[in-house]
Amino acid sequence: MPEALASQIAAGEVVERPASVVKELLENALDAGATEIELITQGGGCALIRVADNGCGMGKEDALLCLERYATSKLASLEDLSRLHSYGFRGEAIPTIASVSFFLLQTRNEEEPVGTEVTVEAGKLLSVREIGRDRGTTVEVRSLFSRFPARRRFLRSPAREQAHLQRQLVLAAIAEPSTTFRFRHGSQAGWTVWPATGVREDRLAAIFGTGWVGALLPLQGRRAGLSVSGFLSRPGIGRPSREEQFFFVNRRPVESRMLSAALQEGYRHSLLRGLYPTAVLWIEIDPARIDPNVHPAKREVRFREEREVWSLVVDAVRESLEQRSSVAFPEGVHPRGVAEPAAAGYGPDGGDAAPAGEGRIEASFAPVVQDELPAPIEARAAPTGGNRGRLLGVLGSLYLLVETEKGLLLVDQHAAHERVLFERLLAGWEGAAGGAQPLLQPVVVTLPARDAAALGEELPALHRLGLELREMGGGAFSVESVPARLASLDLALFVQKLGADLADRKGSGAIGKAEAERLAGIVCRRAVKAHDRLSSVEAERLLVELFACRNPDTCPHGRPTWISLSYGELERRFGRSGSPGGCGFF
């Protein structure tokens, strides 16, 4: 096969669209140590992509050598792959780009008195000449795929292609906040500039705006040789796509189904199904524990200990969401002397707290029976700074109206009660470790090979939770004992789902997830319903217990439990000047 034809075939894997060219050229500039990068594009990148940097540049010999396939200065041996710190390493990008475009390279390093210009068209070298220029490299790619109409037909409109390459620019800018990026697209007259900063938050604010960053929650997690940090959207807030999810592994932007799934798992009871959280996550890990050579375009990485990474991300996300304390009522709303939820009702001593004619709802609002609720949840310490509240009443027999120092709060009583009961039940489950109930007749369950392998790895952890299984070989397991809370379940079906879940999720805690799903269904049936009338004592008690929850912002299904109207918003709605309560709720 001719070399030119081989390069053009390889280009289909490395250069899928104009955004692929932008990605490769930006990564080359960053690997060259550039502190300033300029990007110009036209026609969605098909007409022109121009990347200029002030990096180390190349001499004439290297400028010609970089056009050869698999020529790279970033790897000297196979062992270098296990300690890789550069973005590029395959040596394929430049020759494949040059094989499907009109390609111009201008470069100079500090050792050379003059620069070098190389021109290539569709893989054919046209000219090499000396030029005067500063240190650094400029690459122009014109008429991308012009000689390959079949490839052109698979491209989208210029606007769509522009959006794809814009994302690659954003990824590179987030990865390297210490580099200044200037860019101009299409007929844009001036430059858009993201100045260099050593602070990730500042770079995110420059790209997305301070409001976008200010609405996110910080995230931190660390284990031996592994850490995750970043920012997350608040509970209950999501988007219909994953467009605002950005993952970086050792600064490298990556696409990872596993990381996306772990992120979603962390939001399991904080976000409605069908919505995806906003997140910017940075994973730091020993390069020897990952394989970046999974895809020719280097979009993916493979983790050697995938379960450990999964577990760290899930735990860090949950911890970040649980530390979120939206609203507290340290002094303004009190349960009027009610010390603990009563066994028979929600009022003091289980008695009828509602005045005559107020429609007591003892049956639907009573806590779950004692064997499912061993103890009430413990309230977290209310944050200082005061967001005192006063219950005003109930709107439409559903929404509790609360006046606070910053505005008006509307609390969905059904969603709020679901959250309260859910956390009580979950606390009871988490505290039930060791409470195993032996079965008179063991239950034998046979699983597919993949599910059986995943379940077998977790047998010690499951045993500590009270679920004792004995591996019998051939994918079969004997269920010997179970936690008392699972005794009434279809154990065969439960173990089958548990094995599939462990195999799919690649992380710990799947048994907690399975039980949590069951608890969510119980909660939904037990919680106070819309149009159930609460006494003032019941409503106040519900508010206190809601904001003592680890995650008071959403019900177990991800719906919001409350919304707010700040004084600033009310002032704007009524066309008044001034803002006595501040312009934001937070």
XYZ file of N, CA, C and O in Angstrom, residues 332-500:
676
model
N -35.711 30.647 63.992
C -36.992 31.173 63.550
C -38.117 30.164 63.506
O -39.267 30.502 63.705
N -37.821 28.902 63.228
C -38.870 27.885 63.169
C -38.546 26.817 64.194
O -37.475 26.228 64.155
N -39.439 26.569 65.129
C -39.215 25.577 66.165
C -40.410 24.641 66.233
O -41.531 25.022 65.897
N -40.192 23.432 66.710
C -41.302 22.470 66.785
C -42.160 22.637 68.024
O -42.861 21.706 68.407
N -42.097 23.829 68.678
C -42.964 24.125 69.818
C -42.878 23.053 70.903
O -43.883 22.526 71.374
N -41.642 22.733 71.255
C -41.436 21.815 72.361
C -41.506 20.345 72.012
O -41.364 19.500 72.878
N -41.751 20.015 70.743
C -41.802 18.605 70.349
C -40.378 18.074 70.301
O -39.570 18.529 69.506
N -40.065 17.096 71.142
C -38.681 16.632 71.240
C -38.349 15.585 70.195
O -37.316 15.620 69.567
N -39.242 14.619 69.992
C -38.988 13.537 69.045
C -40.278 13.212 68.314
O -41.369 13.407 68.848
N -40.197 12.679 67.096
C -41.408 12.231 66.418
C -42.084 11.145 67.249
O -41.437 10.251 67.763
N -43.395 11.266 67.379
C -44.120 10.291 68.189
C -44.356 9.009 67.403
O -44.289 8.992 66.180
N -44.648 7.937 68.124
C -44.816 6.640 67.468
C -46.112 6.575 66.676
O -46.177 5.956 65.633
N -47.162 7.234 67.196
C -48.459 7.079 66.538
C -48.806 8.235 65.626
O -49.574 8.083 64.695
N -48.262 9.405 65.854
C -48.605 10.573 65.048
C -47.429 11.492 64.908
O -46.350 11.217 65.388
N -47.652 12.636 64.297
C -46.563 13.566 64.067
C -46.573 14.699 65.068
O -45.686 15.512 65.111
N -47.611 14.812 65.861
C -47.698 15.865 66.857
C -47.093 15.430 68.167
O -46.597 14.321 68.325
N -47.095 16.300 69.216
C -46.518 15.966 70.515
C -47.208 14.753 71.129
O -48.423 14.659 71.157
N -46.398 13.846 71.618
C -46.902 12.645 72.289
C -47.822 11.816 71.417
O -48.618 11.017 71.913
N -47.769 12.011 70.114
C -48.619 11.243 69.231
C -50.050 11.708 69.249
O -50.912 11.110 68.620
N -50.320 12.815 69.957
C -51.687 13.278 70.076
C -52.133 14.071 68.875
O -51.396 14.297 67.934
N -53.371 14.536 68.924
C -53.943 15.302 67.824
C -53.523 16.746 67.967
O -54.086 17.499 68.750
N -52.466 17.135 67.218
C -51.943 18.491 67.344
C -52.756 19.492 66.571
O -52.590 20.682 66.738
N -53.607 19.041 65.665
C -54.355 19.980 64.836
C -55.592 20.458 65.568
O -56.267 19.701 66.249
N -55.908 21.757 65.463
C -57.145 22.252 66.049
C -58.334 21.567 65.413
O -58.253 20.974 64.342
N -59.457 21.659 66.105
C -60.667 21.027 65.603
C -61.012 21.535 64.225
O -60.907 22.728 63.948
N -61.396 20.606 63.346
C -61.806 20.986 62.006
C -60.669 21.175 61.044
O -60.871 21.547 59.896
N -59.405 20.951 61.500
C -58.263 21.208 60.620
C -57.862 19.976 59.832
O -56.875 19.983 59.120
N -58.595 18.905 59.967
C -58.344 17.757 59.086
C -57.106 16.980 59.437
O -56.183 16.880 58.650
N -57.032 16.430 60.626
C -55.870 15.638 61.045
C -55.620 14.487 60.073
O -56.559 13.827 59.641
N -54.366 14.232 59.727
C -54.043 13.192 58.736
C -53.131 12.147 59.354
O -52.154 11.737 58.762
N -53.453 11.709 60.510
C -52.574 10.825 61.272
C -52.159 9.590 60.480
O -51.018 9.178 60.500
N -53.090 9.010 59.746
C -52.777 7.762 59.048
C -51.716 7.954 57.981
O -50.787 7.175 57.868
N -51.829 9.023 57.188
C -50.887 9.195 56.081
C -49.603 9.873 56.502
O -48.591 9.756 55.835
N -49.643 10.599 57.628
C -48.444 11.347 58.010
C -47.657 10.674 59.119
O -46.587 11.100 59.462
N -48.205 9.614 59.671
C -47.511 8.943 60.768
C -46.205 8.343 60.279
O -46.105 7.897 59.146
N -45.167 8.328 61.157
C -43.907 7.684 60.759
C -44.127 6.209 60.473
O -45.115 5.619 60.906
N -43.189 5.601 59.774
C -43.294 4.184 59.474
C -43.192 3.383 60.759
O -42.719 3.877 61.776
N -43.634 2.144 60.721
C -43.670 1.341 61.930
C -42.269 1.164 62.488
O -41.276 1.244 61.768
N -42.217 0.897 63.775
C -40.940 0.961 64.483
C -39.906 -0.023 63.967
O -38.713 0.239 64.026
N -40.336 -1.186 63.434
C -39.330 -2.135 62.977
C -38.613 -1.657 61.731
O -37.558 -2.164 61.390
N -39.152 -0.650 61.030
C -38.467 -0.078 59.876
C -37.791 1.239 60.228
O -37.049 1.791 59.446
N -38.066 1.762 61.419
C -37.510 3.051 61.813
C -37.001 2.948 63.244
O -37.688 3.308 64.192
N -35.791 2.400 63.451
C -35.305 2.168 64.798
C -35.008 3.432 65.572
O -35.032 3.431 66.787
N -34.679 4.507 64.892
C -34.339 5.752 65.589
C -34.503 6.914 64.635
O -34.313 6.772 63.438
N -34.874 8.090 65.165
C -34.983 9.263 64.304
C -33.615 9.716 63.832
O -32.601 9.425 64.461
N -33.598 10.434 62.736
C -32.332 10.950 62.236
C -31.804 11.990 63.191
O -32.547 12.634 63.933
N -30.507 12.161 63.211
C -29.892 13.181 64.046
C -29.714 14.444 63.229
O -29.163 14.427 62.133
N -30.143 15.562 63.775
C -30.030 16.833 63.068
C -28.583 17.286 63.050
O -27.870 17.192 64.041
N -28.143 17.756 61.939
C -26.814 18.356 61.862
C -26.823 19.718 62.529
O -27.857 20.373 62.627
N -25.670 20.163 62.953
C -25.587 21.495 63.547
C -25.957 22.528 62.500
O -25.435 22.516 61.384
N -26.856 23.419 62.840
C -27.287 24.442 61.883
C -26.158 25.415 61.630
O -25.458 25.829 62.541
N -25.907 25.784 60.380
C -24.839 26.729 60.080
C -25.145 28.085 60.667
O -26.290 28.474 60.822
N -24.096 28.809 60.997
C -24.273 30.159 61.517
C -24.466 31.117 60.365
O -24.347 30.770 59.208
N -24.715 32.366 60.655
C -24.934 33.343 59.594
C -26.404 33.639 59.464
O -26.808 34.625 58.854
N -27.257 32.756 60.036
C -28.666 33.066 60.181
C -29.432 33.155 58.889
O -29.218 34.031 58.073
N -30.338 32.251 58.698
C -31.331 32.380 57.633
C -32.659 32.040 58.290
O -33.326 31.100 57.932
N -32.974 32.813 59.315
C -34.108 32.514 60.166
C -35.403 32.517 59.365
O -35.593 33.314 58.471
N -36.311 31.624 59.718
C -37.544 31.500 58.971
C -38.773 31.548 59.851
O -38.722 31.217 61.038
N -39.887 31.915 59.257
C -41.166 31.960 59.957
C -42.233 31.390 59.051
O -42.420 31.844 57.919
N -42.912 30.355 59.534
C -43.953 29.711 58.758
C -45.147 30.660 58.617
O -45.721 31.116 59.610
N -45.514 30.951 57.357
C -46.630 31.856 57.097
C -47.937 31.102 56.893
O -49.009 31.606 57.229
N -47.863 29.925 56.313
C -49.076 29.178 56.034
C -48.820 28.146 54.959
O -47.678 27.821 54.631
N -49.930 27.628 54.399
C -49.860 26.578 53.388
C -50.631 27.025 52.162
O -51.763 27.513 52.275
N -50.014 26.883 50.996
C -50.637 27.272 49.734
C -51.114 26.030 49.002
O -50.331 25.114 48.745
N -52.416 26.005 48.669
C -52.952 24.893 47.894
C -52.844 23.551 48.572
O -52.762 22.521 47.894
N -52.818 23.516 49.881
C -52.696 22.264 50.645
C -51.490 21.440 50.190
O -51.515 20.214 50.231
N -50.424 22.117 49.743
C -49.234 21.411 49.259
C -47.939 22.134 49.590
O -46.972 21.522 50.013
N -47.914 23.463 49.420
C -46.670 24.218 49.554
C -46.658 24.996 50.862
O -47.549 25.827 51.115
N -45.641 24.735 51.672
C -45.455 25.483 52.909
C -44.766 26.798 52.575
O -43.724 26.809 51.911
N -45.337 27.909 53.021
C -44.782 29.236 52.757
C -43.980 29.680 53.976
O -44.519 29.739 55.085
N -42.716 29.990 53.761
C -41.821 30.343 54.855
C -41.153 31.675 54.541
O -40.543 31.841 53.481
N -41.278 32.616 55.471
C -40.583 33.902 55.341
C -39.206 33.775 55.975
O -39.060 33.286 57.109
N -38.168 34.177 55.235
C -36.812 34.157 55.772
C -36.226 35.556 55.685
O -36.852 36.472 55.148
N -35.037 35.715 56.193
C -34.386 37.023 56.156
C -34.047 37.448 54.735
O -33.782 38.614 54.479
N -34.031 36.497 53.807
C -33.634 36.818 52.437
C -34.771 36.717 51.436
O -34.563 36.966 50.262
N -35.953 36.335 51.864
C -37.049 36.261 50.921
C -38.097 35.253 51.334
O -38.358 35.054 52.528
N -38.673 34.597 50.336
C -39.764 33.653 50.553
C -39.346 32.265 50.086
O -38.780 32.103 49.005
N -39.673 31.280 50.931
C -39.380 29.892 50.611
C -40.691 29.151 50.408
O -41.632 29.313 51.184
N -40.778 28.337 49.353
C -41.930 27.468 49.130
C -41.441 26.025 49.205
O -40.572 25.619 48.425
N -41.975 25.277 50.150
C -41.543 23.897 50.393
C -42.656 22.942 49.983
O -43.801 23.076 50.429
N -42.334 21.981 49.131
C -43.267 20.946 48.717
C -43.370 19.926 49.849
O -42.412 19.190 50.126
N -44.522 19.855 50.510
C -44.633 19.020 51.699
C -44.459 17.540 51.387
O -43.883 16.791 52.184
N -44.920 17.088 50.226
C -44.764 15.675 49.881
C -43.297 15.341 49.625
O -42.764 14.355 50.162
N -42.641 16.151 48.807
C -41.223 15.899 48.513
C -40.385 16.019 49.781
O -39.445 15.238 49.995
N -40.710 16.990 50.645
C -39.963 17.177 51.885
C -40.118 15.961 52.799
O -39.142 15.471 53.385
N -41.350 15.456 52.911
C -41.573 14.304 53.781
C -40.916 13.058 53.217
O -40.388 12.211 53.964
N -40.905 12.908 51.902
C -40.181 11.797 51.278
C -38.711 11.818 51.671
O -38.127 10.791 52.016
N -38.098 12.999 51.607
C -36.683 13.112 51.955
C -36.447 12.758 53.417
O -35.506 12.027 53.751
N -37.278 13.255 54.305
C -37.116 12.973 55.731
C -37.222 11.475 56.001
O -36.369 10.877 56.661
N -38.285 10.842 55.483
C -38.466 9.413 55.716
C -37.372 8.587 55.048
O -36.901 7.583 55.591
N -36.969 9.001 53.863
C -35.930 8.266 53.143
C -34.637 8.221 53.953
O -34.012 7.169 54.106
N -34.235 9.352 54.505
C -32.975 9.368 55.249
C -33.102 8.604 56.558
O -32.136 8.014 57.034
N -34.279 8.604 57.160
C -34.475 7.782 58.353
C -34.326 6.295 58.016
O -33.636 5.541 58.702
N -34.994 5.887 56.953
C -34.930 4.483 56.559
C -33.515 4.091 56.150
O -33.035 3.010 56.489
N -32.851 4.955 55.424
C -31.497 4.659 54.986
C -30.551 4.593 56.171
O -29.659 3.744 56.226
N -30.754 5.496 57.155
C -29.927 5.450 58.361
C -30.143 4.139 59.095
O -29.206 3.540 59.632
N -31.395 3.674 59.124
C -31.669 2.388 59.754
C -30.991 1.245 59.034
O -30.450 0.329 59.639
N -30.995 1.298 57.682
C -30.324 0.252 56.892
C -28.827 0.278 57.131
O -28.193 -0.749 57.356
N -28.231 1.486 57.097
C -26.784 1.585 57.258
C -26.357 1.141 58.649
O -25.246 0.686 58.853
N -27.256 1.283 59.638
C -26.919 0.884 60.991
C -27.235 -0.562 61.296
O -27.079 -1.013 62.418
N -27.686 -1.300 60.281
C -28.123 -2.681 60.522
C -27.043 -3.708 60.255
O -27.321 -4.894 60.239
N -25.807 -3.258 59.993
C -24.737 -4.209 59.694
C -24.567 -5.204 60.837
O -24.564 -4.848 62.000
N -24.402 -6.445 60.488
C -24.211 -7.476 61.503
C -25.506 -8.114 61.961
O -25.494 -9.127 62.645
N -26.669 -7.540 61.599
C -27.950 -8.089 62.023
C -28.440 -9.140 61.058
O -29.498 -8.976 60.453
N -27.706 -10.230 60.892
C -28.054 -11.243 59.903
C -29.102 -12.198 60.458
O -29.103 -12.524 61.643
N -29.980 -12.669 59.592
C -31.013 -13.633 59.952
C -30.781 -14.899 59.131
O -30.996 -14.903 57.918
N -30.361 -16.012 59.763
C -30.116 -17.249 59.001
C -31.407 -17.766 58.363
O -32.491 -17.628 58.921
N -31.256 -18.329 57.178
C -32.411 -18.886 56.475
C -32.577 -20.362 56.832
O -31.587 -21.112 56.921
N -33.811 -20.782 57.074
C -34.068 -22.192 57.347
C -33.729 -23.053 56.141
O -33.211 -24.162 56.266
N -34.017 -22.525 54.960
C -33.715 -23.240 53.727
C -32.925 -22.306 52.819
O -33.463 -21.335 52.305
N -31.599 -22.518 52.634
C -30.816 -21.627 51.768
C -31.418 -21.534 50.371
O -32.017 -22.481 49.861
N -31.242 -20.362 49.776
C -31.745 -20.106 48.427
C -30.574 -20.153 47.457
O -29.576 -19.450 47.649
N -30.672 -20.980 46.421
C -29.599 -21.104 45.422
C -29.947 -20.246 44.210
O -31.052 -20.348 43.661
N -28.982 -19.419 43.809
C -29.173 -18.507 42.680
C -28.015 -18.710 41.721
O -26.852 -18.759 42.142
N -28.298 -18.826 40.433
C -27.267 -18.967 39.411
C -27.220 -17.697 38.572
O -28.249 -17.235 38.082
N -26.013 -17.150 38.404
C -25.823 -15.888 37.697
C -24.981 -16.093 36.449
O -24.198 -17.049 36.359
N -25.110 -15.178 35.461
C -24.189 -15.199 34.316
C -22.750 -15.013 34.782
O -22.504 -14.466 35.867
N -21.816 -15.447 33.970
C -20.402 -15.446 34.371
C -19.915 -14.067 34.794
O -19.229 -13.916 35.810
N -20.278 -13.038 34.008
C -19.825 -11.681 34.332
C -20.358 -11.232 35.681
O -19.619 -10.709 36.523
N -21.666 -11.446 35.933
C -22.279 -11.022 37.184
C -21.743 -11.835 38.354
O -21.532 -11.309 39.451
N -21.520 -13.125 38.125
C -21.005 -13.988 39.190
C -19.603 -13.559 39.615
O -19.278 -13.545 40.808
N -18.775 -13.192 38.644
C -17.413 -12.747 38.969
C -17.442 -11.470 39.801
O -16.699 -11.328 40.783
N -18.312 -10.528 39.421
C -18.408 -9.265 40.161
C -18.938 -9.509 41.572
O -18.431 -8.930 42.546
N -19.944 -10.364 41.700
C -20.506 -10.646 43.016
C -19.492 -11.365 43.894
O -19.379 -11.093 45.098
N -18.749 -12.300 43.292
C -17.758 -13.039 44.063
C -16.700 -12.152 44.690
O -16.223 -12.422 45.802
N -16.329 -11.076 44.015
C -15.330 -10.155 44.549
C -15.840 -9.397 45.772
O -15.050 -8.932 46.592
N -17.152 -9.271 45.900
C -17.718 -8.462 46.974
C -18.267 -9.284 48.137
O -18.891 -8.732 49.048
N -18.036 -10.586 48.141
C -18.624 -11.427 49.185
C -18.219 -11.007 50.599
O -19.072 -10.960 51.502
N -16.940 -10.672 50.871
C -16.601 -10.250 52.243
C -17.363 -9.003 52.684
O -17.835 -8.926 53.816
N -17.471 -8.016 51.777
C -18.189 -6.789 52.132
C -19.664 -7.064 52.359
O -20.279 -6.516 53.283
N -20.255 -7.918 51.539
C -21.670 -8.256 51.696
C -21.907 -9.004 53.001
O -22.925 -8.795 53.672
N -20.958 -9.840 53.370
C -21.104 -10.587 54.623
C -21.117 -9.625 55.814
O -21.879 -9.824 56.780
N -20.292 -8.585 55.765
C -20.275 -7.608 56.859
C -21.616 -6.875 56.958
O -21.982 -6.397 58.030
N -22.345 -6.779 55.849
C -23.652 -6.138 55.865
C -24.775 -7.091 56.262
O -25.934 -6.695 56.327
N -24.425 -8.335 56.530
C -25.439 -9.282 56.959
C -25.973 -10.163 55.849
O -26.877 -10.970 56.077
N -25.429 -10.031 54.634
C -25.870 -10.867 53.515
C -24.774 -11.901 53.254
O -23.733 -11.602 52.671
N -25.016 -13.123 53.713
C -24.009 -14.176 53.616
C -24.333 -15.090 52.440
O -25.392 -15.728 52.405
N -23.400 -15.143 51.475
C -23.560 -16.004 50.315
C -22.356 -16.930 50.227
O -21.220 -16.532 50.523
N -22.604 -18.159 49.806
C -21.531 -19.134 49.637
C -21.418 -19.474 48.164
O -22.391 -19.848 47.516
N -20.197 -19.311 47.622
C -19.956 -19.576 46.199
C -19.891 -21.088 45.983
O -19.125 -21.794 46.644
N -20.688 -21.569 45.033
C -20.790 -23.005 44.804
C -20.133 -23.440 43.499
O -20.062 -24.641 43.207
N -19.652 -22.488 42.690
C -19.050 -22.813 41.413
C -20.062 -22.788 40.288
O -21.269 -22.951 40.504
N -19.565 -22.560 39.071
C -20.448 -22.528 37.916
C -21.413 -21.360 37.924
O -22.478 -21.427 37.309
N -21.071 -20.281 38.651
C -21.934 -19.103 38.718
C -23.049 -19.208 39.731
O -23.915 -18.331 39.806
N -23.066 -20.297 40.536
C -24.129 -20.501 41.517
C -23.692 -20.011 42.890
O -22.522 -20.160 43.284
N -24.655 -19.428 43.623
C -24.421 -18.950 44.976
C -25.558 -19.441 45.867
O -26.720 -19.470 45.458
N -25.212 -19.790 47.090
C -26.203 -20.187 48.082
C -26.358 -19.047 49.084
O -25.385 -18.651 49.735
N -27.585 -18.525 49.213
C -27.857 -17.448 50.167
C -28.122 -18.098 51.513
O -29.134 -18.792 51.707
N -27.209 -17.902 52.485
C -27.284 -18.576 53.779
C -27.999 -17.729 54.831
O -28.717 -18.253 55.674
N -27.766 -16.419 54.820
C -28.413 -15.527 55.774
C -28.540 -14.151 55.147
O -27.788 -13.795 54.239
N -29.508 -13.378 55.652
C -29.793 -12.061 55.094
C -30.071 -11.094 56.229
O -30.438 -11.507 57.341
N -29.905 -9.787 56.007
C -30.360 -8.819 57.001
C -31.867 -8.953 57.193
O -32.604 -9.291 56.267
N -32.334 -8.696 58.397
C -33.757 -8.848 58.684
C -34.610 -8.016 57.749
O -35.726 -8.389 57.387
N -34.098 -6.874 57.289
C -34.879 -5.987 56.434
C -35.093 -6.569 55.034
O -35.933 -6.086 54.292
N -34.295 -7.583 54.695
C -34.444 -8.175 53.370
C -35.216 -9.489 53.398
O -35.418 -10.109 52.361
N -35.625 -9.903 54.573
C -36.224 -11.234 54.701
C -37.485 -11.385 53.867
O -37.809 -12.480 53.417
N -38.219 -10.297 53.655
C -39.481 -10.394 52.930
C -39.317 -10.241 51.422
O -40.293 -10.331 50.682
N -38.088 -10.004 50.949
C -37.864 -9.807 49.519
C -37.793 -11.138 48.774
O -37.572 -12.188 49.376
N -37.954 -11.086 47.467
C -37.661 -12.218 46.595
C -36.137 -12.300 46.505
O -35.496 -11.567 45.745
N -35.533 -13.153 47.301
C -34.078 -13.163 47.442
C -33.376 -13.535 46.146
O -32.321 -13.000 45.820
N -33.934 -14.456 45.379
C -33.304 -14.834 44.118
C -33.242 -13.642 43.177
O -32.197 -13.363 42.570
N -34.356 -12.942 43.050
C -34.381 -11.773 42.177
C -33.461 -10.688 42.706
O -32.749 -10.027 41.937
N -33.425 -10.499 44.025
C -32.560 -9.484 44.613
C -31.094 -9.765 44.307
O -30.332 -8.872 43.918
N -30.664 -11.013 44.495
C -29.258 -11.365 44.247
C -28.935 -11.242 42.757
O -27.841 -10.804 42.382
N -29.868 -11.609 41.886
C -29.635 -11.456 40.448
C -29.423 -9.981 40.084
O -28.499 -9.640 39.339
N -30.286 -9.126 40.601
C -30.141 -7.690 40.318
C -28.867 -7.136 40.935
O -28.201 -6.281 40.355
N -28.526 -7.633 42.118
C -27.312 -7.166 42.781
C -26.076 -7.542 41.979
O -25.161 -6.722 41.789
N -26.017 -8.769 41.474
C -24.875 -9.173 40.668
C -24.749 -8.356 39.401
O -23.653 -7.922 39.031
N -25.887 -8.125 38.709
C -25.852 -7.310 37.493
C -25.429 -5.888 37.805
O -24.685 -5.261 37.050
